[in-house]
PDB file of C-alpha atoms in Angstrom:
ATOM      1  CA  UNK A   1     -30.908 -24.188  -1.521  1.00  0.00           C
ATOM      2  CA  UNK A   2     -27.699 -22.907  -3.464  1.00  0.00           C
ATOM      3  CA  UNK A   3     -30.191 -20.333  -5.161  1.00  0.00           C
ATOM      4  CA  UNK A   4     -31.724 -18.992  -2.191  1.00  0.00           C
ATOM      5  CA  UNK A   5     -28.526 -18.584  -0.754  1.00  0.00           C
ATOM      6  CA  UNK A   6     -26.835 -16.447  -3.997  1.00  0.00           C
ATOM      7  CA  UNK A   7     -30.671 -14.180  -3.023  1.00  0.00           C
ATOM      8  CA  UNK A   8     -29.608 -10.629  -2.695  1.00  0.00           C
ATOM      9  CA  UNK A   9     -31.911  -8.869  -1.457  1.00  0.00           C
ATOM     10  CA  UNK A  10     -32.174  -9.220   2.453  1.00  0.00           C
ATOM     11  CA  UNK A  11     -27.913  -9.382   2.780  1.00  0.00           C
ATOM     12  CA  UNK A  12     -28.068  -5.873   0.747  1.00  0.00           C
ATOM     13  CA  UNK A  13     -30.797  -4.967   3.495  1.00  0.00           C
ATOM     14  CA  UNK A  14     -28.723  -6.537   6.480  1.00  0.00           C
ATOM     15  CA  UNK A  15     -25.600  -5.241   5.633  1.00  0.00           C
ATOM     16  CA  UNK A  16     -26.872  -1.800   5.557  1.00  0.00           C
ATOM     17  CA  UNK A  17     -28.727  -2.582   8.861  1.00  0.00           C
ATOM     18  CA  UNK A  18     -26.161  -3.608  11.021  1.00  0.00           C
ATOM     19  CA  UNK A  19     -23.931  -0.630   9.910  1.00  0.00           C
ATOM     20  CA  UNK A  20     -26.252   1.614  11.143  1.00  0.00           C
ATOM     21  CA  UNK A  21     -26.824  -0.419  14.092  1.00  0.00           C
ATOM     22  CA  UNK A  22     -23.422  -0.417  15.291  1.00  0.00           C
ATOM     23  CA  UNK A  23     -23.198   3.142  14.622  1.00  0.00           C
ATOM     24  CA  UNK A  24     -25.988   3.798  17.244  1.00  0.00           C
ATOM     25  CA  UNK A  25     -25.287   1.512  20.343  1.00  0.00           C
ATOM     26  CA  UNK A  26     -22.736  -1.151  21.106  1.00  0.00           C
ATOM     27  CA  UNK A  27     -20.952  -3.685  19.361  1.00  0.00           C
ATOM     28  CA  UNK A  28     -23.287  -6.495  21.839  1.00  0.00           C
ATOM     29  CA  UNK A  29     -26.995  -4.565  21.302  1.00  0.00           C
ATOM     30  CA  UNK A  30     -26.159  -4.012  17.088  1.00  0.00           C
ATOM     31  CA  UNK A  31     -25.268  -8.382  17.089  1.00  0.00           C
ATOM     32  CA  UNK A  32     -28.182  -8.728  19.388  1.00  0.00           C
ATOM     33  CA  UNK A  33     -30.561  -6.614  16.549  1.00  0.00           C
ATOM     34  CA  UNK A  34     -28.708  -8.508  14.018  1.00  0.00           C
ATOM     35  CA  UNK A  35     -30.075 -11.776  14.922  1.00  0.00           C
ATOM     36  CA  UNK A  36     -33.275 -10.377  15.081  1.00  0.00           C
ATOM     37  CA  UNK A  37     -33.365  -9.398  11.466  1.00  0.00           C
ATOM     38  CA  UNK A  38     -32.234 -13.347  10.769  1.00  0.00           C
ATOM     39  CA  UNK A  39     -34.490 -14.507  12.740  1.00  0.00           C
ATOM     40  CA  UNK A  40     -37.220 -12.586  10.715  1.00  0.00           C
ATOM     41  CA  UNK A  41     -35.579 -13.637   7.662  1.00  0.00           C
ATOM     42  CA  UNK A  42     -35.973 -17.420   9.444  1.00  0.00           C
ATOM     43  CA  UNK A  43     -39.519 -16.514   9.931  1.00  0.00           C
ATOM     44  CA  UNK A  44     -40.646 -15.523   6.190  1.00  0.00           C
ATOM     45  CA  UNK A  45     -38.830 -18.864   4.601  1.00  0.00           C
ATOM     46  CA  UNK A  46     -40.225 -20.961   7.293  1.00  0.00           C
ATOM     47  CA  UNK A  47     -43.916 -19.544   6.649  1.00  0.00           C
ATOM     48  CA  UNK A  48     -43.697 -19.536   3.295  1.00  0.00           C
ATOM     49  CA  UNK A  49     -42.270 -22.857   2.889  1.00  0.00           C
ATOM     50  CA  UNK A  50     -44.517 -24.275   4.714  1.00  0.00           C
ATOM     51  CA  UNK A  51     -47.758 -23.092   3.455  1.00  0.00           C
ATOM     52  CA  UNK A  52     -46.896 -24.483  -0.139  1.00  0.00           C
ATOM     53  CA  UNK A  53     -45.741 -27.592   0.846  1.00  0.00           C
ATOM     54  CA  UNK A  54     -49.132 -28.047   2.772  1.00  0.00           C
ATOM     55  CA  UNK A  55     -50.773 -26.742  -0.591  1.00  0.00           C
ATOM     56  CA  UNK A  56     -48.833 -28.851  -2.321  1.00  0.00           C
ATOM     57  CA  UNK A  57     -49.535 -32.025  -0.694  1.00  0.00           C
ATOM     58  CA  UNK A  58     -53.027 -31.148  -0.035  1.00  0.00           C
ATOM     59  CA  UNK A  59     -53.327 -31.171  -4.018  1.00  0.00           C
ATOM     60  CA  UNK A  60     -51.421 -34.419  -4.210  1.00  0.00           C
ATOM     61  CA  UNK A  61     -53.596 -35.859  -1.986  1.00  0.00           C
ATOM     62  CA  UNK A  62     -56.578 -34.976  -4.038  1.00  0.00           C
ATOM     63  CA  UNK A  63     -54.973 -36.059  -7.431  1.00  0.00           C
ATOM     64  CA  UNK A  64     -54.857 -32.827  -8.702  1.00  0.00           C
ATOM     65  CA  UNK A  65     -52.610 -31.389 -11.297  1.00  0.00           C
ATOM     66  CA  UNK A  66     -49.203 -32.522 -10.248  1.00  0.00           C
ATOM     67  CA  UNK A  67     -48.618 -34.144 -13.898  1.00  0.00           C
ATOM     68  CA  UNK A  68     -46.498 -33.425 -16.739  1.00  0.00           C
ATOM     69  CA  UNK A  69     -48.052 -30.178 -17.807  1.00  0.00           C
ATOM     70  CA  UNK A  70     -47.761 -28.705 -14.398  1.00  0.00           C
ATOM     71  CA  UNK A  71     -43.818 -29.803 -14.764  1.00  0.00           C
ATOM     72  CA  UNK A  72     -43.701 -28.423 -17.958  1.00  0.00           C
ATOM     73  CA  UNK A  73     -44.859 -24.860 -16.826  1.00  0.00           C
ATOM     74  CA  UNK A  74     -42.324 -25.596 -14.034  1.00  0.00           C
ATOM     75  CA  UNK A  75     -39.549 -26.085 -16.507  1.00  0.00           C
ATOM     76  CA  UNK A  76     -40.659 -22.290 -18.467  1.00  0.00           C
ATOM     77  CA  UNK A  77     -40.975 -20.568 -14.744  1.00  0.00           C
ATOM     78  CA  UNK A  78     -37.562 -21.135 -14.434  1.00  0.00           C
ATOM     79  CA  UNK A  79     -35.953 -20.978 -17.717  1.00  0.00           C
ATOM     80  CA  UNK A  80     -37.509 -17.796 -17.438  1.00  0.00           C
ATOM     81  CA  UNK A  81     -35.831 -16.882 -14.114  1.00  0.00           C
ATOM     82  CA  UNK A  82     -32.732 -17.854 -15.466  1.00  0.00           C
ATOM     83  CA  UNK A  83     -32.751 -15.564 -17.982  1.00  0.00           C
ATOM     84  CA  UNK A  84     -33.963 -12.356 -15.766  1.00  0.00           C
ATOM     85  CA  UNK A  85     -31.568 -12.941 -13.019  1.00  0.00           C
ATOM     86  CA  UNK A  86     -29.068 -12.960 -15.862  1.00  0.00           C
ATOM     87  CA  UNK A  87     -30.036  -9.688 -17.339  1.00  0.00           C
ATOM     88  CA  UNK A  88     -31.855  -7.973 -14.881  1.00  0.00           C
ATOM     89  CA  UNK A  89     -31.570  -9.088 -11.857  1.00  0.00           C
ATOM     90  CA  UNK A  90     -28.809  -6.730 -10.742  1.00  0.00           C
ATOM     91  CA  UNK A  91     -29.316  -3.334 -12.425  1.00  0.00           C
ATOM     92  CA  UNK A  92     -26.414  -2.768 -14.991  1.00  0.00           C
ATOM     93  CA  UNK A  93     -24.957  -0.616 -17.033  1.00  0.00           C
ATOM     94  CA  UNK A  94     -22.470   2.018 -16.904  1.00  0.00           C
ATOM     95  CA  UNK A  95     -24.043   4.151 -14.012  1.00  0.00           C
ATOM     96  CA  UNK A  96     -24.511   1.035 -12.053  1.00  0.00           C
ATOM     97  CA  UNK A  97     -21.298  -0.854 -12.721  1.00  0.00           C
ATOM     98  CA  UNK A  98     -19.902  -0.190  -9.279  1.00  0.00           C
ATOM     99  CA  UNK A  99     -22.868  -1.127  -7.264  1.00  0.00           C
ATOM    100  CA  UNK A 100     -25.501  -3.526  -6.564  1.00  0.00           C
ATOM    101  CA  UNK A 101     -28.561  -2.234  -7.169  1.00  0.00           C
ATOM    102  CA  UNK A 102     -31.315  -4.846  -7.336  1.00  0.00           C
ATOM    103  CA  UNK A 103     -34.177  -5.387  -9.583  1.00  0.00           C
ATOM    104  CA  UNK A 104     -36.575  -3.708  -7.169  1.00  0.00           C
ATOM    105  CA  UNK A 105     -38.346   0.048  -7.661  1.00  0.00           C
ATOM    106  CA  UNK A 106     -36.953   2.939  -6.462  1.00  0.00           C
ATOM    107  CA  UNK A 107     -39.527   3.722  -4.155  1.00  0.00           C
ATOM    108  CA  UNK A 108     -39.066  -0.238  -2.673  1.00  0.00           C
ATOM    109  CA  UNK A 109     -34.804   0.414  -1.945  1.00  0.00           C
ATOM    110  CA  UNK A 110     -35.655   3.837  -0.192  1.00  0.00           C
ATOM    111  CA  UNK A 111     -38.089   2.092   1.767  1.00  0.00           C
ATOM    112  CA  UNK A 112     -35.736  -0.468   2.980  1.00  0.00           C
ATOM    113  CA  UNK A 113     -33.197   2.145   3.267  1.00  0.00           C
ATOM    114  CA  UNK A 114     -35.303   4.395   5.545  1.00  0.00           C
ATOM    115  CA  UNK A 115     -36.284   1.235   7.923  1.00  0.00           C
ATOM    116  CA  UNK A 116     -32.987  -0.225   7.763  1.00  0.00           C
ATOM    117  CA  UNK A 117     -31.614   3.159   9.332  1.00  0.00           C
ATOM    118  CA  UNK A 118     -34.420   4.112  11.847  1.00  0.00           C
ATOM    119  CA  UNK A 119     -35.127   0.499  13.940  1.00  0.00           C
ATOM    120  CA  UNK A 120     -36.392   1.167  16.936  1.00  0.00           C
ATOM    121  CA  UNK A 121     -37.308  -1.648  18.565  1.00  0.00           C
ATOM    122  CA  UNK A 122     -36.734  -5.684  18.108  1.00  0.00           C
ATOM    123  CA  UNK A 123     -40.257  -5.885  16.459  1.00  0.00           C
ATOM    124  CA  UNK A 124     -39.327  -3.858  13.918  1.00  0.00           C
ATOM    125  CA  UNK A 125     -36.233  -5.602  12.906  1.00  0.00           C
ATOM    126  CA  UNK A 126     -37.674  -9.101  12.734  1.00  0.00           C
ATOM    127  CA  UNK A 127     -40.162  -7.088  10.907  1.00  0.00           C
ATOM    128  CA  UNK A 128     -37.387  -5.687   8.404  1.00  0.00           C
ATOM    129  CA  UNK A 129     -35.932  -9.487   7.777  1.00  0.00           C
ATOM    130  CA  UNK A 130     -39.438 -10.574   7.145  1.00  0.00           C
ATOM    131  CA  UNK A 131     -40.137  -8.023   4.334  1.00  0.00           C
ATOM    132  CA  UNK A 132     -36.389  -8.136   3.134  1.00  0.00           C
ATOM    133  CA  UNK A 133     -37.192 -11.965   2.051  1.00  0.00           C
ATOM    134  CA  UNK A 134     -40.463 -11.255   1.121  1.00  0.00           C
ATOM    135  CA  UNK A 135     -39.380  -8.950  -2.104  1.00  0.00           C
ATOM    136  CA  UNK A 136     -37.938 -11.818  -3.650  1.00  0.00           C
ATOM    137  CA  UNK A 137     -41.147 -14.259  -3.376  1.00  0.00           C
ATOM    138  CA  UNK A 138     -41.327 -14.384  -7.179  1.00  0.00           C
ATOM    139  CA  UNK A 139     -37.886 -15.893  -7.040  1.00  0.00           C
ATOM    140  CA  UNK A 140     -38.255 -18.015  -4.091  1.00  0.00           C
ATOM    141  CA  UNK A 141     -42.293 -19.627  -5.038  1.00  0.00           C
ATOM    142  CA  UNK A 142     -41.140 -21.688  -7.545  1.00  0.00           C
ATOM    143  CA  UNK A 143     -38.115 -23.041  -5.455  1.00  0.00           C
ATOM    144  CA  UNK A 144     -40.802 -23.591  -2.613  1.00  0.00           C
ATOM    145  CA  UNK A 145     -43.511 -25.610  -5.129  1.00  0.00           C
ATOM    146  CA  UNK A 146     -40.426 -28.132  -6.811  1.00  0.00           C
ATOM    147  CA  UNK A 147     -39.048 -28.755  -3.071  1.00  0.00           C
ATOM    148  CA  UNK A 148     -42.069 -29.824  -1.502  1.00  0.00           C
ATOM    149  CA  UNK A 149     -42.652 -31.733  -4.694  1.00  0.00           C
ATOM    150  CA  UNK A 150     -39.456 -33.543  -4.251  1.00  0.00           C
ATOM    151  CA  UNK A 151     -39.773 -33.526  -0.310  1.00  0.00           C
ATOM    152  CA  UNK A 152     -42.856 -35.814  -1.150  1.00  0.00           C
ATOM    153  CA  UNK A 153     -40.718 -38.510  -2.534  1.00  0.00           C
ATOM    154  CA  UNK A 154     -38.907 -38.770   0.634  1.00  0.00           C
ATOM    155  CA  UNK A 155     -39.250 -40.972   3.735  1.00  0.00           C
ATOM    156  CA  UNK A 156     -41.745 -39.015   5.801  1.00  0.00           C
ATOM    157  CA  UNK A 157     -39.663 -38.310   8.657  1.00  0.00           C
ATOM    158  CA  UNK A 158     -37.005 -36.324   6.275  1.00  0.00           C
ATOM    159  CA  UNK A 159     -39.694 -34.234   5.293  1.00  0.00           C
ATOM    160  CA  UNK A 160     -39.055 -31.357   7.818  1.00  0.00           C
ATOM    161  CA  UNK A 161     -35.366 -32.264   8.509  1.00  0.00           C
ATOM    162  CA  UNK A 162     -35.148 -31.054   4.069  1.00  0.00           C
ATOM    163  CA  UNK A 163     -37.281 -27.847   5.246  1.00  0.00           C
ATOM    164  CA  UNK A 164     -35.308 -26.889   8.233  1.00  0.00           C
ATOM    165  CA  UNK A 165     -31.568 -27.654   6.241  1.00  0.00           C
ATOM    166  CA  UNK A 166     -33.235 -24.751   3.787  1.00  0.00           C
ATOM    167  CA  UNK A 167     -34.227 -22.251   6.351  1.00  0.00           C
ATOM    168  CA  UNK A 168     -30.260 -22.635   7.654  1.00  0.00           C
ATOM    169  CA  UNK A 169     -28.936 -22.550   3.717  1.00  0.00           C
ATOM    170  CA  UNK A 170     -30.617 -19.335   3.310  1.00  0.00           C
ATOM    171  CA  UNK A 171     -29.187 -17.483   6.420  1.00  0.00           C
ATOM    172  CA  UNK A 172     -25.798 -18.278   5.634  1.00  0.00           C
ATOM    173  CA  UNK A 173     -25.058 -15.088   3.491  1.00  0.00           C
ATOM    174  CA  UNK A 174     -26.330 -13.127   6.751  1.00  0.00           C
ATOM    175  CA  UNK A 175     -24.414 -14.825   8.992  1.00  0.00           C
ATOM    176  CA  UNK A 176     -21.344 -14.636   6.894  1.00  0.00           C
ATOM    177  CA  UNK A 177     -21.928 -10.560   6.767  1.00  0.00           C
ATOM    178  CA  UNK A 178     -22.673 -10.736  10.751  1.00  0.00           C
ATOM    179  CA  UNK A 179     -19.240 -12.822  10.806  1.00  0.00           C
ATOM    180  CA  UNK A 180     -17.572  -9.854   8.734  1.00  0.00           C
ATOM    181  CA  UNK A 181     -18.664  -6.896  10.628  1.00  0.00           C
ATOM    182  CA  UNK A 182     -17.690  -8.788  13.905  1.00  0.00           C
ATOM    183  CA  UNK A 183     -13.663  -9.375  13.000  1.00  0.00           C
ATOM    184  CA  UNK A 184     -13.624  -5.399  11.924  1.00  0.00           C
ATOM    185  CA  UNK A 185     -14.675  -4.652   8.219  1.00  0.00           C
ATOM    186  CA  UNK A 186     -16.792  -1.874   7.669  1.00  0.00           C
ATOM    187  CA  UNK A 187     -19.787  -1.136   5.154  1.00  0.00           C
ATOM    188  CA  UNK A 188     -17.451  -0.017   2.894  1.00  0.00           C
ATOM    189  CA  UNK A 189     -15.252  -3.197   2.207  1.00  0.00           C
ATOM    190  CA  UNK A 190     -18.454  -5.553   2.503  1.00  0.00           C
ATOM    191  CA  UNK A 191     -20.041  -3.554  -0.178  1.00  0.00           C
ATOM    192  CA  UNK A 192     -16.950  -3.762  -2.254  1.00  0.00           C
ATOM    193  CA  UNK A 193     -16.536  -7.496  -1.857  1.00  0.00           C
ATOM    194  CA  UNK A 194     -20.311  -7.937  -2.964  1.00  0.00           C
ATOM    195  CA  UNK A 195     -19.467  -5.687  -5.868  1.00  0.00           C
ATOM    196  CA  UNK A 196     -16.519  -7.801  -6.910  1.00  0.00           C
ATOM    197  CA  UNK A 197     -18.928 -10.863  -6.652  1.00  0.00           C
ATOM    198  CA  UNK A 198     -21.622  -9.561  -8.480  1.00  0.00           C
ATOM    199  CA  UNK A 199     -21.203 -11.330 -11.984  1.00  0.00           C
ATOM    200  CA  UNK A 200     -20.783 -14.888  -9.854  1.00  0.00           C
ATOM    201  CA  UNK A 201     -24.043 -14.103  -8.222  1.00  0.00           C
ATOM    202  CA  UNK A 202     -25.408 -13.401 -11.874  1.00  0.00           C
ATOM    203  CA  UNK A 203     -24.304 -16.634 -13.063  1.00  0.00           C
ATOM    204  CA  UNK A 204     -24.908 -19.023 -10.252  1.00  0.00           C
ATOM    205  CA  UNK A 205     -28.339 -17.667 -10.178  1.00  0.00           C
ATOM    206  CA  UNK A 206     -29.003 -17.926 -14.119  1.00  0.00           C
ATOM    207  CA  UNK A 207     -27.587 -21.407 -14.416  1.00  0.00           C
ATOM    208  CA  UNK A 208     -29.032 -23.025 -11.375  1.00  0.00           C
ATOM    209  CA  UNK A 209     -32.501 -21.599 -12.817  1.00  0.00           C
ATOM    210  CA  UNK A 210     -31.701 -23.305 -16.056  1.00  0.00           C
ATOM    211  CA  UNK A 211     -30.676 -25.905 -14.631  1.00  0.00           C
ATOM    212  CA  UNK A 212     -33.832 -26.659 -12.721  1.00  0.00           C
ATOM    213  CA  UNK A 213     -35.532 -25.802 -15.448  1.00  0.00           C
ATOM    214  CA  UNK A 214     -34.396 -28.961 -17.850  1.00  0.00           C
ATOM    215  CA  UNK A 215     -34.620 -30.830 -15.122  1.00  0.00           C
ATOM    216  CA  UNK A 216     -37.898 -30.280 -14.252  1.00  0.00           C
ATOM    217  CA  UNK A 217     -38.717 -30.955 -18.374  1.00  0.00           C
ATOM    218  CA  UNK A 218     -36.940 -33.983 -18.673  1.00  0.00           C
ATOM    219  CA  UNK A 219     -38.465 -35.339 -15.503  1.00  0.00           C
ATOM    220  CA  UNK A 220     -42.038 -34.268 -17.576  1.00  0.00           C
ATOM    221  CA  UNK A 221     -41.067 -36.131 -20.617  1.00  0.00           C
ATOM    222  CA  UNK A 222     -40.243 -39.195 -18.468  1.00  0.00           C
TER     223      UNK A 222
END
Protein backbone atom coordinates (compact mmCIF):
# COMPACT_ATOMS: atom_id res chain seq x y z
CA UNK A 1 0.00 0.00 0.00
CA UNK A 2 2.77 2.59 1.15
CA UNK A 3 4.35 1.95 -2.43
CA UNK A 4 1.42 2.52 -4.45
CA UNK A 5 0.78 5.48 -2.65
CA UNK A 6 4.64 7.16 -3.14
CA UNK A 7 3.31 6.09 -7.37
CA UNK A 8 3.86 9.20 -9.34
CA UNK A 9 2.51 9.00 -12.18
CA UNK A 10 -1.37 9.67 -12.09
CA UNK A 11 -0.82 12.73 -9.16
CA UNK A 12 1.74 14.28 -11.90
CA UNK A 13 -1.31 13.64 -14.38
CA UNK A 14 -4.03 14.97 -11.83
CA UNK A 15 -2.32 17.82 -10.75
CA UNK A 16 -1.89 19.06 -14.17
CA UNK A 17 -5.60 18.14 -14.80
CA UNK A 18 -7.32 19.94 -12.34
CA UNK A 19 -5.25 23.13 -13.11
CA UNK A 20 -6.51 23.21 -16.33
CA UNK A 21 -9.83 22.33 -15.17
CA UNK A 22 -10.27 25.12 -12.93
CA UNK A 23 -8.94 27.35 -15.46
CA UNK A 24 -11.92 26.48 -17.79
CA UNK A 25 -15.17 26.40 -15.60
CA UNK A 26 -15.85 26.76 -11.92
CA UNK A 27 -14.26 25.96 -8.84
CA UNK A 28 -17.64 23.18 -8.26
CA UNK A 29 -17.55 21.58 -12.15
CA UNK A 30 -13.22 21.36 -12.03
CA UNK A 31 -13.83 19.24 -8.15
CA UNK A 32 -16.71 17.55 -9.81
CA UNK A 33 -14.10 16.39 -12.97
CA UNK A 34 -11.62 15.83 -10.33
CA UNK A 35 -13.37 13.02 -8.77
CA UNK A 36 -13.94 11.64 -11.93
CA UNK A 37 -10.31 11.19 -12.73
CA UNK A 38 -10.12 9.31 -9.01
CA UNK A 39 -12.69 7.49 -9.63
CA UNK A 40 -10.97 6.18 -12.87
CA UNK A 41 -7.88 5.85 -11.00
CA UNK A 42 -10.37 3.66 -8.41
CA UNK A 43 -11.41 1.81 -11.43
CA UNK A 44 -7.87 0.59 -12.92
CA UNK A 45 -6.57 -0.66 -9.22
CA UNK A 46 -9.83 -2.25 -8.56
CA UNK A 47 -9.73 -4.20 -12.05
CA UNK A 48 -6.46 -4.96 -11.92
CA UNK A 49 -6.37 -6.15 -8.48
CA UNK A 50 -8.85 -8.16 -8.89
CA UNK A 51 -8.11 -10.10 -11.92
CA UNK A 52 -4.73 -11.36 -10.31
CA UNK A 53 -6.00 -12.22 -7.21
CA UNK A 54 -8.64 -14.42 -9.10
CA UNK A 55 -5.51 -15.71 -11.17
CA UNK A 56 -3.83 -16.13 -8.30
CA UNK A 57 -6.11 -18.19 -6.38
CA UNK A 58 -7.32 -19.98 -9.34
CA UNK A 59 -3.56 -21.31 -9.52
CA UNK A 60 -3.56 -22.05 -5.82
CA UNK A 61 -6.42 -23.91 -6.17
CA UNK A 62 -4.91 -26.08 -8.80
CA UNK A 63 -1.51 -26.54 -6.93
CA UNK A 64 0.32 -24.77 -9.29
CA UNK A 65 3.55 -22.95 -8.89
CA UNK A 66 3.05 -20.92 -5.80
CA UNK A 67 6.38 -22.53 -4.20
CA UNK A 68 9.68 -21.33 -3.34
CA UNK A 69 10.98 -20.69 -6.81
CA UNK A 70 8.03 -18.61 -7.72
CA UNK A 71 9.01 -16.55 -4.30
CA UNK A 72 12.35 -16.48 -5.26
CA UNK A 73 11.67 -14.75 -8.71
CA UNK A 74 9.38 -12.61 -6.48
CA UNK A 75 12.25 -11.60 -4.28
CA UNK A 76 14.59 -10.54 -7.87
CA UNK A 77 11.26 -8.64 -9.37
CA UNK A 78 11.57 -6.45 -6.70
CA UNK A 79 15.09 -6.10 -5.76
CA UNK A 80 15.07 -5.13 -9.18
CA UNK A 81 12.40 -2.42 -8.76
CA UNK A 82 14.17 -1.17 -5.98
CA UNK A 83 17.00 -0.43 -7.72
CA UNK A 84 15.20 1.34 -10.93
CA UNK A 85 12.95 3.46 -8.91
CA UNK A 86 16.20 4.47 -7.25
CA UNK A 87 18.01 5.43 -10.35
CA UNK A 88 15.58 5.89 -12.84
CA UNK A 89 12.54 6.22 -11.81
CA UNK A 90 12.47 10.02 -11.76
CA UNK A 91 14.60 11.34 -14.65
CA UNK A 92 17.77 13.08 -13.17
CA UNK A 93 20.43 14.93 -13.83
CA UNK A 94 21.30 18.43 -14.17
CA UNK A 95 18.58 19.45 -16.81
CA UNK A 96 16.04 17.68 -14.77
CA UNK A 97 17.01 18.62 -11.23
CA UNK A 98 14.11 21.00 -10.81
CA UNK A 99 11.39 18.82 -12.06
CA UNK A 100 9.73 15.60 -11.99
CA UNK A 101 9.90 14.04 -14.97
CA UNK A 102 9.01 10.35 -14.82
CA UNK A 103 10.48 7.31 -16.31
CA UNK A 104 7.96 7.31 -19.15
CA UNK A 105 8.74 8.28 -23.14
CA UNK A 106 8.41 11.45 -24.39
CA UNK A 107 5.80 10.72 -26.68
CA UNK A 108 3.75 8.96 -23.39
CA UNK A 109 4.06 12.65 -21.07
CA UNK A 110 2.82 14.69 -24.21
CA UNK A 111 0.11 12.37 -24.50
CA UNK A 112 -1.03 12.78 -21.02
CA UNK A 113 -0.30 16.35 -21.31
CA UNK A 114 -2.52 16.88 -24.39
CA UNK A 115 -5.58 14.83 -22.65
CA UNK A 116 -5.00 16.25 -19.38
CA UNK A 117 -5.61 19.82 -21.02
CA UNK A 118 -8.44 19.09 -23.58
CA UNK A 119 -11.26 16.87 -21.33
CA UNK A 120 -14.28 17.21 -22.66
CA UNK A 121 -16.55 15.22 -21.15
CA UNK A 122 -16.72 12.95 -17.73
CA UNK A 123 -15.91 9.82 -19.91
CA UNK A 124 -12.90 11.07 -20.82
CA UNK A 125 -11.60 11.92 -17.47
CA UNK A 126 -12.37 8.62 -15.79
CA UNK A 127 -10.77 7.59 -18.94
CA UNK A 128 -7.53 9.79 -18.17
CA UNK A 129 -7.32 8.26 -14.36
CA UNK A 130 -7.64 4.86 -15.85
CA UNK A 131 -4.62 5.19 -18.23
CA UNK A 132 -2.70 7.50 -15.68
CA UNK A 133 -2.53 4.19 -13.33
CA UNK A 134 -2.19 2.02 -16.02
CA UNK A 135 1.56 3.37 -17.05
CA UNK A 136 2.82 2.17 -13.94
CA UNK A 137 1.44 -1.62 -14.22
CA UNK A 138 5.04 -2.89 -14.25
CA UNK A 139 5.35 -1.32 -10.84
CA UNK A 140 2.05 -2.11 -9.49
CA UNK A 141 1.83 -6.31 -10.94
CA UNK A 142 4.10 -7.48 -8.63
CA UNK A 143 2.48 -5.57 -5.62
CA UNK A 144 -0.91 -7.07 -6.97
CA UNK A 145 0.57 -11.01 -7.24
CA UNK A 146 2.38 -10.84 -3.31
CA UNK A 147 -1.04 -9.20 -1.93
CA UNK A 148 -3.38 -11.63 -3.11
CA UNK A 149 -0.78 -14.14 -2.07
CA UNK A 150 -0.86 -12.86 1.40
CA UNK A 151 -4.71 -11.98 1.18
CA UNK A 152 -4.97 -15.89 0.87
CA UNK A 153 -3.68 -16.44 4.31
CA UNK A 154 -6.39 -14.42 5.70
CA UNK A 155 -9.84 -15.20 7.14
CA UNK A 156 -11.99 -15.19 4.02
CA UNK A 157 -14.18 -12.45 4.87
CA UNK A 158 -10.97 -9.93 5.12
CA UNK A 159 -10.21 -10.82 1.78
CA UNK A 160 -11.98 -7.84 0.04
CA UNK A 161 -12.04 -5.56 3.15
CA UNK A 162 -7.51 -5.86 2.38
CA UNK A 163 -8.50 -5.05 -1.44
CA UNK A 164 -10.78 -2.19 -0.86
CA UNK A 165 -8.23 -0.52 2.18
CA UNK A 166 -5.69 -0.57 -1.10
CA UNK A 167 -7.91 1.01 -3.63
CA UNK A 168 -8.40 3.99 -0.73
CA UNK A 169 -4.32 3.91 0.07
CA UNK A 170 -3.70 4.62 -3.45
CA UNK A 171 -6.05 7.69 -3.90
CA UNK A 172 -4.73 9.42 -1.07
CA UNK A 173 -1.94 11.38 -2.98
CA UNK A 174 -4.98 12.61 -5.29
CA UNK A 175 -7.04 13.53 -2.75
CA UNK A 176 -4.35 15.29 -0.87
CA UNK A 177 -3.61 17.42 -4.32
CA UNK A 178 -7.63 17.87 -4.68
CA UNK A 179 -7.34 19.04 -0.85
CA UNK A 180 -4.46 21.55 -1.98
CA UNK A 181 -5.97 23.16 -4.93
CA UNK A 182 -9.26 23.58 -2.86
CA UNK A 183 -7.66 25.86 0.24
CA UNK A 184 -5.89 28.11 -2.73
CA UNK A 185 -2.42 26.80 -3.99
CA UNK A 186 -1.83 26.88 -7.47
CA UNK A 187 0.10 24.49 -10.00
CA UNK A 188 2.96 26.26 -9.31
CA UNK A 189 3.50 25.64 -5.47
CA UNK A 190 2.12 21.92 -5.81
CA UNK A 191 4.73 21.29 -8.36
CA UNK A 192 7.33 22.82 -6.17
CA UNK A 193 6.36 20.86 -3.09
CA UNK A 194 6.55 17.55 -5.24
CA UNK A 195 9.93 18.78 -6.38
CA UNK A 196 11.16 19.28 -2.85
CA UNK A 197 9.86 15.67 -2.14
CA UNK A 198 11.28 14.05 -4.89
CA UNK A 199 14.42 12.26 -3.29
CA UNK A 200 11.81 10.90 -0.34
CA UNK A 201 9.71 9.49 -3.07
CA UNK A 202 13.06 7.94 -4.50
CA UNK A 203 13.84 6.36 -1.35
CA UNK A 204 10.58 5.19 0.06
CA UNK A 205 10.04 3.59 -3.22
CA UNK A 206 13.64 1.85 -3.47
CA UNK A 207 13.59 0.59 0.08
CA UNK A 208 10.07 -0.64 0.35
CA UNK A 209 10.99 -2.64 -3.01
CA UNK A 210 13.96 -4.04 -1.20
CA UNK A 211 12.33 -4.55 1.43
CA UNK A 212 9.70 -6.78 -0.08
CA UNK A 213 12.12 -8.22 -1.85
CA UNK A 214 14.09 -10.07 1.27
CA UNK A 215 11.09 -10.66 2.53
CA UNK A 216 9.66 -12.44 -0.04
CA UNK A 217 13.33 -14.60 -0.08
CA UNK A 218 13.44 -15.31 3.37
CA UNK A 219 9.83 -16.40 3.39
CA UNK A 220 11.27 -18.87 0.23
CA UNK A 221 14.05 -20.19 2.27
CA UNK A 222 11.61 -20.94 5.12
Amino acid sequence: MLIQGFLQTAPGVFAIFYHHALGKTTAKKADDQALSFILGTEIATAVYFLITYFVITFFVAENHFLNDTFLWVMSGIFIALGIFTFFYYFKLGKKNKGTTKLFLTRHTAENFLYHATHNKNRTDTILLGFLATTAEFVFTLPLFIISSVEILNLSPRFNFIFIIAYIVVATIPLFTIRTLFRTGHNLAEIQKLRVKKKLLFRIVLSISYIALGVLTFISGVI
